[in-house]
Coordinates of C-alpha atoms and ligand atoms in Angstrom, one line a residue:
M1 CA 31.1 -92.9 48.2
T2 CA 32.1 -89.5 49.2
E3 CA 35.3 -88.1 47.7
A4 CA 38.0 -87.1 50.1
I5 CA 38.3 -83.3 50.3
A6 CA 41.7 -82.3 48.9
R7 CA 43.7 -80.5 51.6
P8 CA 45.5 -77.4 50.4
Q9 CA 49.2 -78.0 49.9
T10 CA 50.4 -74.4 49.9
F11 CA 49.6 -71.2 51.7
E12 CA 50.2 -67.5 51.0
S13 CA 51.8 -64.9 53.1
L14 CA 50.2 -61.5 52.6
N15 CA 51.4 -57.9 52.9
P16 CA 49.4 -56.7 56.0
A17 CA 49.3 -53.1 54.7
T18 CA 47.8 -53.9 51.4
G19 CA 46.6 -57.5 51.4
D20 CA 48.9 -58.3 48.4
V21 CA 50.4 -61.8 48.2
V22 CA 54.1 -61.7 49.1
G23 CA 54.9 -65.4 48.6
T24 CA 53.5 -68.9 48.4
H25 CA 54.9 -71.7 50.5
P26 CA 54.3 -75.4 51.0
I27 CA 52.2 -76.8 53.9
Q28 CA 54.6 -79.5 55.1
T29 CA 53.2 -82.7 56.4
E30 CA 54.2 -84.7 59.4
D31 CA 56.2 -87.1 57.2
E32 CA 58.1 -84.2 55.6
V33 CA 58.8 -82.7 59.1
R34 CA 60.1 -86.1 60.3
A35 CA 62.3 -86.4 57.1
A36 CA 63.8 -82.9 57.8
V37 CA 64.6 -84.0 61.4
A38 CA 66.2 -87.2 60.2
R39 CA 68.4 -85.2 57.8
A40 CA 69.2 -82.9 60.6
R41 CA 70.3 -85.8 62.8
D42 CA 73.0 -86.6 60.2
E43 CA 74.0 -83.0 59.9
A44 CA 74.3 -82.7 63.6
L45 CA 77.0 -85.3 63.7
W46 CA 79.0 -83.4 61.0
W47 CA 78.4 -80.0 62.6
S48 CA 79.3 -81.0 66.2
A49 CA 82.4 -82.8 65.0
L50 CA 83.7 -79.6 63.4
G51 CA 84.5 -78.1 66.8
Y52 CA 84.1 -74.5 68.0
A53 CA 86.6 -72.8 65.7
Q54 CA 85.2 -74.1 62.4
R55 CA 81.6 -73.6 63.5
K56 CA 82.5 -70.0 64.4
E57 CA 83.9 -69.5 60.9
H58 CA 80.7 -70.8 59.3
L59 CA 78.5 -68.7 61.6
N60 CA 80.5 -65.6 60.9
A61 CA 80.3 -66.2 57.2
W62 CA 76.5 -66.4 57.6
K63 CA 76.5 -63.2 59.7
T64 CA 78.5 -61.4 57.1
A65 CA 76.3 -62.5 54.2
I66 CA 73.1 -61.4 56.1
T67 CA 74.8 -58.0 56.9
Q68 CA 75.8 -57.5 53.3
R69 CA 72.2 -58.2 52.1
L70 CA 70.5 -56.3 54.9
P71 CA 68.5 -54.0 52.6
E72 CA 67.0 -57.0 50.8
L73 CA 66.1 -58.7 54.1
A74 CA 64.6 -55.5 55.6
E75 CA 62.5 -55.0 52.6
L76 CA 61.1 -58.5 52.8
V77 CA 60.4 -58.1 56.5
H78 CA 58.6 -54.9 55.7
R79 CA 56.4 -56.5 53.0
E80 CA 55.7 -59.6 54.9
M81 CA 54.8 -58.3 58.4
G82 CA 54.5 -54.5 57.9
K83 CA 57.1 -52.9 60.1
P84 CA 58.9 -49.8 58.6
V85 CA 62.1 -50.7 56.7
P86 CA 64.4 -48.8 59.2
D87 CA 62.9 -50.8 62.1
A88 CA 63.5 -54.0 60.1
V89 CA 67.2 -53.0 59.7
L90 CA 67.4 -52.4 63.4
E91 CA 65.9 -55.8 64.2
A92 CA 68.1 -57.7 61.7
G93 CA 71.2 -55.8 62.8
L94 CA 70.7 -56.8 66.5
A95 CA 70.1 -60.4 65.4
V96 CA 73.4 -60.4 63.5
D97 CA 75.2 -59.1 66.6
H98 CA 73.8 -62.1 68.5
I99 CA 75.1 -64.6 65.9
A100 CA 78.6 -63.0 66.3
W101 CA 78.3 -63.2 70.1
A102 CA 77.1 -66.8 70.2
A103 CA 79.8 -67.9 67.7
G104 CA 82.5 -66.0 69.5
H105 CA 81.7 -67.1 73.1
A106 CA 80.6 -70.7 72.6
K107 CA 84.0 -72.3 73.4
K108 CA 84.6 -70.2 76.5
V109 CA 81.1 -70.8 77.9
L110 CA 80.6 -74.5 76.9
G111 CA 84.1 -75.9 76.5
R112 CA 85.6 -78.3 79.0
R113 CA 86.9 -76.6 82.2
R114 CA 88.3 -77.7 85.5
V115 CA 86.2 -77.2 88.6
P116 CA 87.3 -77.5 92.2
S117 CA 86.8 -81.1 93.5
G118 CA 86.5 -80.1 97.2
M119 CA 88.4 -81.3 100.2
L120 CA 86.7 -84.7 100.6
M121 CA 87.4 -85.5 96.9
V122 CA 90.8 -83.8 96.6
N123 CA 92.3 -86.9 94.8
Q124 CA 89.9 -86.3 91.9
A125 CA 90.3 -83.9 88.9
A126 CA 86.8 -82.6 88.1
T127 CA 85.8 -81.2 84.7
V128 CA 82.6 -80.1 83.1
E129 CA 81.7 -79.3 79.6
Y130 CA 78.4 -78.6 77.8
K131 CA 77.6 -80.9 74.9
P132 CA 75.1 -80.3 72.1
L133 CA 71.7 -82.0 72.4
G134 CA 71.6 -83.0 68.7
V135 CA 68.6 -81.6 66.8
V136 CA 66.8 -78.5 68.1
G137 CA 63.3 -77.5 66.7
V138 CA 62.6 -73.8 66.6
I139 CA 59.1 -72.4 66.3
G140 CA 59.1 -68.6 65.8
P141 CA 56.5 -65.8 65.8
W142 CA 56.0 -63.2 63.1
N143 CA 56.5 -60.0 65.1
Y144 CA 60.3 -60.1 65.0
P145 CA 60.7 -62.7 62.4
V146 CA 64.6 -62.3 62.3
F147 CA 65.5 -61.3 65.8
T148 CA 63.3 -63.6 67.8
P149 CA 64.0 -67.0 66.2
M150 CA 67.6 -66.1 65.9
G151 CA 67.9 -66.0 69.7
S152 CA 67.3 -69.7 69.6
I153 CA 68.8 -70.6 66.2
A154 CA 72.2 -68.9 66.6
Y155 CA 72.7 -70.1 70.1
A156 CA 71.7 -73.7 69.3
L157 CA 73.9 -73.8 66.2
A158 CA 76.9 -72.2 68.1
A159 CA 76.5 -74.9 70.7
G160 CA 76.9 -77.6 68.0
N161 CA 73.3 -78.6 67.3
A162 CA 71.5 -78.9 63.9
V163 CA 68.2 -76.9 63.7
V164 CA 64.9 -77.4 62.1
F165 CA 63.1 -74.0 62.0
K166 CA 59.3 -73.5 61.5
P167 CA 58.6 -69.8 61.0
S168 CA 55.2 -68.3 61.6
E169 CA 52.7 -68.7 58.8
F170 CA 52.7 -64.9 58.5
T171 CA 56.4 -64.7 57.9
P172 CA 57.5 -67.8 56.0
G173 CA 59.4 -65.8 53.4
V174 CA 61.7 -64.3 56.0
G175 CA 62.4 -67.7 57.5
A176 CA 63.1 -69.2 54.0
W177 CA 65.5 -66.3 53.2
L178 CA 67.5 -66.8 56.4
V179 CA 67.8 -70.6 55.8
Q180 CA 68.7 -70.1 52.1
V181 CA 71.5 -67.7 53.0
F182 CA 72.9 -70.2 55.5
Q183 CA 72.8 -72.9 52.9
D184 CA 74.6 -70.7 50.4
V185 CA 77.5 -70.0 52.7
V186 CA 77.8 -73.2 54.7
G187 CA 76.7 -75.6 51.8
R188 CA 75.0 -78.1 54.1
P189 CA 71.5 -78.3 55.6
V190 CA 72.6 -77.9 59.2
L191 CA 69.8 -75.3 59.4
Q192 CA 66.6 -76.4 57.7
L193 CA 63.2 -74.9 57.1
V194 CA 59.8 -76.4 57.5
T195 CA 56.8 -74.3 56.5
G196 CA 53.1 -74.6 57.2
L197 CA 50.4 -73.7 59.7
G198 CA 49.9 -74.7 63.3
E199 CA 49.8 -78.4 62.4
T200 CA 53.2 -78.3 61.0
G201 CA 54.5 -76.7 64.2
N202 CA 52.7 -79.4 66.1
A203 CA 54.4 -82.1 63.9
L204 CA 57.7 -80.6 64.8
C205 CA 56.9 -80.9 68.5
R206 CA 56.2 -84.6 68.0
S207 CA 59.1 -85.3 65.6
G208 CA 61.6 -86.5 68.1
V209 CA 63.8 -83.4 68.2
D210 CA 66.0 -83.2 71.3
K211 CA 64.6 -79.8 72.4
L212 CA 61.9 -77.5 71.2
A213 CA 62.4 -73.7 71.4
F214 CA 59.1 -72.0 71.1
T215 CA 58.4 -68.2 70.9
G216 CA 54.8 -67.1 70.6
S217 CA 51.7 -66.6 72.6
T218 CA 51.2 -68.1 76.0
A219 CA 48.1 -70.0 74.8
T220 CA 50.1 -71.7 72.0
G221 CA 53.0 -72.2 74.3
K222 CA 50.7 -74.4 76.5
K223 CA 49.7 -76.5 73.5
V224 CA 53.4 -76.9 72.5
M225 CA 54.3 -78.0 75.9
A226 CA 51.5 -80.5 76.0
A227 CA 52.5 -82.0 72.6
C228 CA 56.2 -82.1 73.7
A229 CA 55.3 -83.8 76.9
E230 CA 54.2 -86.9 75.0
T231 CA 57.7 -87.6 74.0
L232 CA 59.4 -86.0 77.0
T233 CA 60.9 -83.4 74.7
P234 CA 62.3 -80.5 76.7
V235 CA 61.0 -77.1 75.8
V236 CA 62.0 -73.4 76.0
I237 CA 58.9 -71.2 76.2
E238 CA 59.3 -67.5 75.3
A239 CA 55.7 -66.3 75.6
G240 CA 53.8 -63.1 76.0
G241 CA 54.2 -60.2 78.4
K242 CA 52.5 -57.2 80.0
D243 CA 55.5 -55.0 80.6
S244 CA 55.4 -51.8 82.5
V245 CA 57.3 -48.6 82.6
I246 CA 57.8 -47.2 86.2
V247 CA 58.5 -43.4 86.4
D248 CA 59.9 -42.1 89.7
A249 CA 59.6 -38.6 91.0
D250 CA 63.3 -37.8 90.2
A251 CA 63.1 -39.2 86.6
D252 CA 64.0 -37.4 83.4
V253 CA 60.4 -37.1 82.4
T254 CA 61.1 -36.2 78.8
A255 CA 63.3 -39.2 78.3
A256 CA 60.8 -41.4 80.1
A257 CA 57.9 -40.2 77.9
D258 CA 60.0 -40.7 74.8
A259 CA 60.9 -44.2 75.8
A260 CA 57.4 -45.2 76.8
L261 CA 56.0 -44.0 73.5
W262 CA 58.6 -45.9 71.5
G263 CA 58.2 -49.0 73.7
A264 CA 54.4 -49.0 73.3
C265 CA 54.0 -48.0 69.6
S266 CA 57.1 -49.1 67.7
N267 CA 56.4 -52.3 65.6
A268 CA 52.8 -51.1 66.0
G269 CA 52.9 -52.4 69.6
Q270 CA 53.4 -55.9 68.5
T271 CA 56.4 -56.5 70.8
C272 CA 56.6 -59.2 73.5
I273 CA 58.7 -56.8 75.6
G274 CA 56.6 -53.8 74.4
V275 CA 55.3 -51.2 76.9
E276 CA 51.7 -51.9 77.8
R277 CA 51.3 -50.1 81.2
V278 CA 52.9 -47.0 82.7
Y279 CA 53.0 -46.2 86.5
V280 CA 54.0 -42.6 87.2
H281 CA 54.8 -41.0 90.6
E282 CA 52.1 -38.5 91.4
K283 CA 54.6 -35.6 91.6
V284 CA 55.5 -35.9 87.9
Y285 CA 52.2 -37.5 86.6
D286 CA 50.7 -34.4 85.0
E287 CA 54.0 -33.4 83.4
F288 CA 54.5 -37.0 82.1
V289 CA 51.0 -37.2 80.6
S290 CA 51.2 -33.8 78.9
T291 CA 54.7 -34.6 77.5
I292 CA 53.8 -38.0 76.1
T293 CA 50.4 -36.8 74.8
A294 CA 52.0 -34.0 72.8
K295 CA 54.6 -36.4 71.4
A296 CA 52.0 -39.1 70.5
R297 CA 49.8 -36.7 68.6
G298 CA 52.5 -36.4 65.9
L299 CA 52.6 -40.1 65.4
E300 CA 50.4 -41.8 62.8
A301 CA 50.0 -45.4 61.7
S302 CA 50.2 -45.8 57.9
A303 CA 51.7 -48.0 55.3
D304 CA 54.9 -45.9 55.1
G305 CA 54.8 -44.2 58.4
K306 CA 56.8 -44.8 61.6
V307 CA 54.0 -47.1 62.9
G308 CA 53.0 -49.9 60.5
P309 CA 49.9 -52.1 60.2
I310 CA 48.7 -54.8 62.5
T311 CA 50.1 -58.0 61.1
M312 CA 47.4 -60.5 62.1
P313 CA 43.9 -59.3 61.1
K314 CA 42.2 -61.1 64.1
Q315 CA 44.3 -59.1 66.5
L316 CA 42.3 -55.9 65.6
D317 CA 39.2 -57.3 67.4
L318 CA 41.3 -58.0 70.5
I319 CA 42.8 -54.5 70.6
R320 CA 39.4 -53.0 70.0
S321 CA 37.9 -55.0 72.9
H322 CA 40.6 -53.8 75.3
V323 CA 40.1 -50.2 74.4
D324 CA 36.3 -50.5 74.5
D325 CA 36.4 -52.3 77.9
A326 CA 38.8 -49.6 79.3
L327 CA 36.5 -46.8 78.2
A328 CA 33.3 -48.5 79.3
R329 CA 34.8 -48.9 82.8
G330 CA 35.6 -45.2 83.3
G331 CA 38.9 -44.9 81.4
R332 CA 39.7 -41.9 79.2
A333 CA 41.6 -41.8 76.0
V334 CA 43.9 -38.8 75.9
V335 CA 45.2 -39.9 72.5
G336 CA 43.4 -42.2 70.1
G337 CA 40.5 -44.1 71.5
A338 CA 37.5 -46.1 70.3
D339 CA 37.9 -45.0 66.7
A340 CA 41.7 -45.6 66.6
V341 CA 41.2 -49.3 65.5
G342 CA 40.8 -49.4 61.8
D343 CA 40.7 -52.2 59.2
R344 CA 44.5 -52.6 59.0
F345 CA 46.0 -49.9 61.2
V346 CA 45.6 -48.9 64.8
Q347 CA 46.4 -45.3 65.7
P348 CA 48.4 -44.7 68.9
T349 CA 46.1 -44.8 71.9
I350 CA 46.9 -43.6 75.4
L351 CA 44.4 -44.5 78.1
V352 CA 44.3 -43.0 81.6
D353 CA 42.1 -43.7 84.7
V354 CA 41.7 -47.3 83.6
P355 CA 40.8 -49.7 86.5
E356 CA 43.6 -52.1 87.3
D357 CA 41.4 -55.2 86.7
S358 CA 40.4 -54.3 83.2
L359 CA 41.5 -56.1 80.1
A360 CA 43.9 -53.3 79.0
V361 CA 45.8 -53.7 82.2
Q362 CA 45.7 -57.4 82.7
E363 CA 45.8 -59.0 79.2
E364 CA 48.5 -58.7 76.5
T365 CA 47.0 -56.1 74.0
F366 CA 49.8 -56.3 71.4
G367 CA 48.8 -53.0 69.8
P368 CA 50.1 -49.4 69.9
T369 CA 48.3 -48.7 73.1
M370 CA 49.2 -48.0 76.7
T371 CA 47.6 -47.3 80.0
I372 CA 49.0 -44.7 82.3
A373 CA 48.2 -44.7 86.1
K374 CA 49.2 -42.3 88.9
V375 CA 50.9 -43.9 91.9
R376 CA 51.6 -42.5 95.4
D377 CA 55.1 -43.9 95.6
M378 CA 57.4 -46.5 94.1
E379 CA 56.1 -49.2 96.5
E380 CA 52.7 -48.9 94.8
A381 CA 54.3 -48.9 91.3
I382 CA 56.2 -52.1 92.1
A383 CA 53.2 -53.8 93.6
L384 CA 51.0 -52.9 90.6
T385 CA 53.7 -53.9 88.1
N386 CA 54.0 -57.3 89.9
A387 CA 50.3 -57.9 90.0
T388 CA 50.3 -59.8 86.7
R389 CA 50.6 -63.4 85.8
Y390 CA 53.2 -62.4 83.2
G391 CA 56.8 -61.5 84.0
L392 CA 58.8 -60.8 80.9
G393 CA 60.5 -57.3 80.8
N394 CA 60.1 -53.9 82.4
T395 CA 61.5 -50.4 82.4
V396 CA 62.4 -48.0 85.2
F397 CA 63.1 -44.3 85.0
S398 CA 64.7 -42.9 88.1
K399 CA 67.9 -41.0 88.7
R400 CA 68.7 -42.3 92.1
N401 CA 66.8 -45.6 92.7
G402 CA 66.6 -47.2 89.3
M403 CA 68.6 -50.3 90.2
A404 CA 66.8 -50.8 93.5
I405 CA 63.4 -50.6 91.9
A406 CA 64.3 -52.8 89.0
A407 CA 65.6 -55.5 91.3
R408 CA 62.2 -55.8 93.0
V409 CA 60.2 -56.2 89.8
R410 CA 59.3 -59.8 89.1
S411 CA 60.4 -60.1 85.5
G412 CA 63.1 -61.8 83.6
M413 CA 64.6 -58.5 82.4
S414 CA 64.6 -54.8 83.3
A415 CA 65.9 -51.7 81.6
V416 CA 66.9 -48.7 83.7
N417 CA 66.7 -45.2 82.1
G418 CA 66.3 -46.8 78.6
V419 CA 63.8 -49.1 77.0
I420 CA 64.1 -52.7 75.7
S421 CA 67.9 -52.2 76.0
F422 CA 68.5 -55.6 77.6
A423 CA 67.5 -57.3 74.3
G424 CA 70.4 -55.8 72.5
V425 CA 73.0 -56.8 75.0
P426 CA 74.1 -60.2 73.8
S427 CA 75.6 -61.3 77.1
L428 CA 72.3 -60.9 79.0
P429 CA 69.9 -63.8 79.2
F430 CA 66.5 -63.2 77.6
G431 CA 63.3 -64.8 78.9
G432 CA 60.5 -64.5 81.5
V433 CA 58.8 -66.0 84.5
G434 CA 55.2 -66.9 85.2
E435 CA 53.1 -67.1 82.1
S436 CA 55.8 -65.3 80.1
G437 CA 57.5 -68.7 80.0
F438 CA 60.8 -70.3 81.1
G439 CA 64.3 -71.1 79.8
R440 CA 66.6 -68.5 78.3
I441 CA 67.9 -67.4 75.0
H442 CA 70.9 -65.1 74.6
G443 CA 74.1 -64.9 76.7
P444 CA 75.9 -67.8 78.4
D445 CA 72.5 -69.1 79.7
G446 CA 71.2 -69.1 76.1
L447 CA 74.1 -71.2 74.9
R448 CA 73.8 -73.7 77.8
E449 CA 70.0 -73.9 77.1
F450 CA 70.8 -76.0 74.0
T451 CA 73.3 -78.4 75.7
Y452 CA 73.6 -80.9 78.4
P453 CA 76.3 -80.7 81.0
K454 CA 78.8 -83.5 81.0
A455 CA 80.7 -84.0 84.2
I456 CA 83.8 -86.1 84.6
A457 CA 85.7 -86.9 87.8
R458 CA 89.2 -88.4 87.0
Q459 CA 91.2 -90.0 89.9
R460 CA 94.6 -88.4 90.1
F461 CA 95.9 -90.5 93.0
K462 CA 94.5 -93.1 95.4
P463 CA 92.4 -91.7 98.2
M464 CA 94.0 -91.5 101.6
V465 CA 90.9 -93.0 103.1
N466 CA 89.0 -95.4 100.7
V467 CA 85.4 -95.5 101.6
T468 CA 83.9 -96.7 98.3
T469 CA 85.0 -100.3 98.6
F470 CA 83.5 -103.4 100.4
D471 CA 87.0 -103.8 101.8
R472 CA 86.5 -100.6 103.8
T473 CA 88.0 -100.8 107.2
E474 CA 86.5 -99.5 110.5
K475 CA 89.6 -97.3 110.7
A476 CA 88.7 -95.7 107.4
E477 CA 85.1 -95.1 108.5
K478 CA 86.4 -93.5 111.6
Q479 CA 88.8 -91.3 109.7
F480 CA 86.1 -90.2 107.3
T481 CA 83.8 -89.2 110.3
Q482 CA 86.7 -87.3 111.8
V483 CA 87.5 -85.4 108.5
L484 CA 83.8 -84.6 108.2
G485 CA 83.7 -83.2 111.7
L486 CA 86.7 -81.0 110.9
L487 CA 85.2 -79.8 107.7
H488 CA 81.6 -79.3 108.7
G489 CA 81.0 -80.0 112.3
R490 CA 82.8 -77.2 114.1
G491 CA 81.1 -74.3 115.9
K492 CA 78.6 -74.0 118.6
K493 CA 77.0 -77.3 119.8
R494 CA 73.5 -77.6 118.4
Ligands
LIG1 P1 51.4 -67.8 68.1 O1 51.4 -68.4 69.4 O2 50.1 -67.6 67.4 O3 52.4 -68.6 67.1 C1 53.7 -68.8 67.4 C2 54.2 -69.9 66.5 O4 53.6 -71.2 66.9 C3 53.9 -69.8 65.1 O5 55.0 -70.3 64.3 C4 52.7 -70.7 64.9 O6 52.5 -71.2 63.6 C5 53.1 -71.8 65.8 N1 51.9 -72.6 66.2 C6 50.6 -72.3 66.2 N2 49.9 -73.4 66.7 C7 50.8 -74.4 67.0 C8 50.7 -75.7 67.6 N3 49.5 -76.2 67.9 N4 51.8 -76.4 67.8 C9 53.0 -75.9 67.4 N5 53.2 -74.6 66.9 C10 52.1 -73.9 66.7 O7 52.2 -66.4 68.4 P2 52.3 -65.2 67.4 O8 53.0 -65.7 66.1 O9 51.0 -64.5 67.3 O10 53.4 -64.3 68.2 C11 53.0 -63.3 69.0 C12 53.2 -63.8 70.5 O11 54.5 -64.1 70.7 C13 52.9 -62.7 71.5 O12 52.1 -63.2 72.6 C14 54.2 -62.2 71.9 O13 54.2 -61.7 73.2 C15 55.0 -63.5 71.9 N6 56.4 -63.2 71.7 C16 57.3 -63.6 72.8 C17 58.6 -63.3 72.7 C18 59.5 -63.7 73.8 O14 60.7 -63.9 73.6 N7 59.0 -64.0 75.0 C19 59.2 -62.6 71.6 C20 58.2 -62.3 70.5 C21 56.9 -62.6 70.6 P3 51.5 -70.4 62.6 O15 51.8 -69.0 62.6 O16 51.8 -71.1 61.4 O17 50.1 -70.7 63.2

């Protein structure tokens, strides 16, 4: 008889800059995930019954506790996924601002309100409110382990749901920290943690949650959607991107170069809304390339530098393949290049003359790299920007036509004369189109995403013409047709 091979019950998170163990966490089984969801169902009843004002108090207490312990959280983010501590402070700070916004606006956005009932139904008082779904499962990535899942967690909680959160296997410690602080201030497991690898995430998809909010790669997003389809569990998919910066002839070239470099290389390029491609008007192309090149040469990836390590070791091969492919197909590296990809770090790399159908232009690279291409005019820049199956974010630099260009880009979000700015504005919806996913976090749309609309029509007085009865008279039918003609049938005979 063969002995069953014991499955590991724990896993370690590692410091990507050194390989040191940061923490050990349980690999939770399907039964444990289901138990967490069952507990959450009880908590959801308590939490939703509290009402908006009390939930706001609890969420604000959580927000305050996170803010007061920000240095501790930022240090943990730094150790577990590698980003510089000041960047981790920025990330967590923006997340805190979202908790405050969600808590502060939930009642106004979701609470019951009167809506016009229309001329035909004038005897009805119509109201709509947005009710919590119950239990929301949140699966988060590692690249922004505070900000990204918080876009779902804070908004789902503010809407009155309980949440079961599965952080990435690369950042379980950050997830555990956030949940523990919530438990400390609220005192009840309205927000719970489950840890493990992909299988644990898969178990959460099948656990009977009322909605699953996933942030991660497009490939995993498809698996999540397929698993959720089995139980008709609705999903939010926040997936990858291939965002561009468009630089017009009248742009502030220095500001555009600064923004493009930050957008491409901060967080070591591991940003879903990071800059991967740049399209520059031919009139300012040379100036743009020389400005950004000079600036990038001072930037170095290192353990304590402004650009940290690549968090997932397997990503290094993918980044290398994109750079190699670009160079093999006639591209040139004006900064970095083939040797820029090391064992843990990738040095900033700027590629020019790269064919538009190459990997570095078409696929998400997720490293501190960018391609820069010269365009004749903004028509070409928009057409090339839109020639992707992704559609997450984008940036436009132009003094006169920023809004007009941004409006024609097929993406969920655009920043004009700034970079990534939309993510920090809590009232703006965040999400993509195409293979970047669907559904929204942040803003009023982000609150409504974790609710269902409840419509009520209350009769205020008897209708003048009652057409919803079997006792309906011919006269009533005639009157109805006459009213309809007055309301909608006037104008040129067609
Ligand atoms: P992955 O898709 O690898 O993982 C995302 C999450 O899904 C992790 O928690 C992972 O768990 C989990 N998971 C893996 N397999 C399964 C499965 N079969 N069923 C359920 N869950 C599963 O993404 P990354 O963590 O690598 O994140 C980077 C990606 O996220 C990039 O593509 C980036 O563009 C995107 N992203 C999108 C954002 C957006 O808002 N649109 C924001 C931030 C990132 P485990 O880690 O344990 O395997």
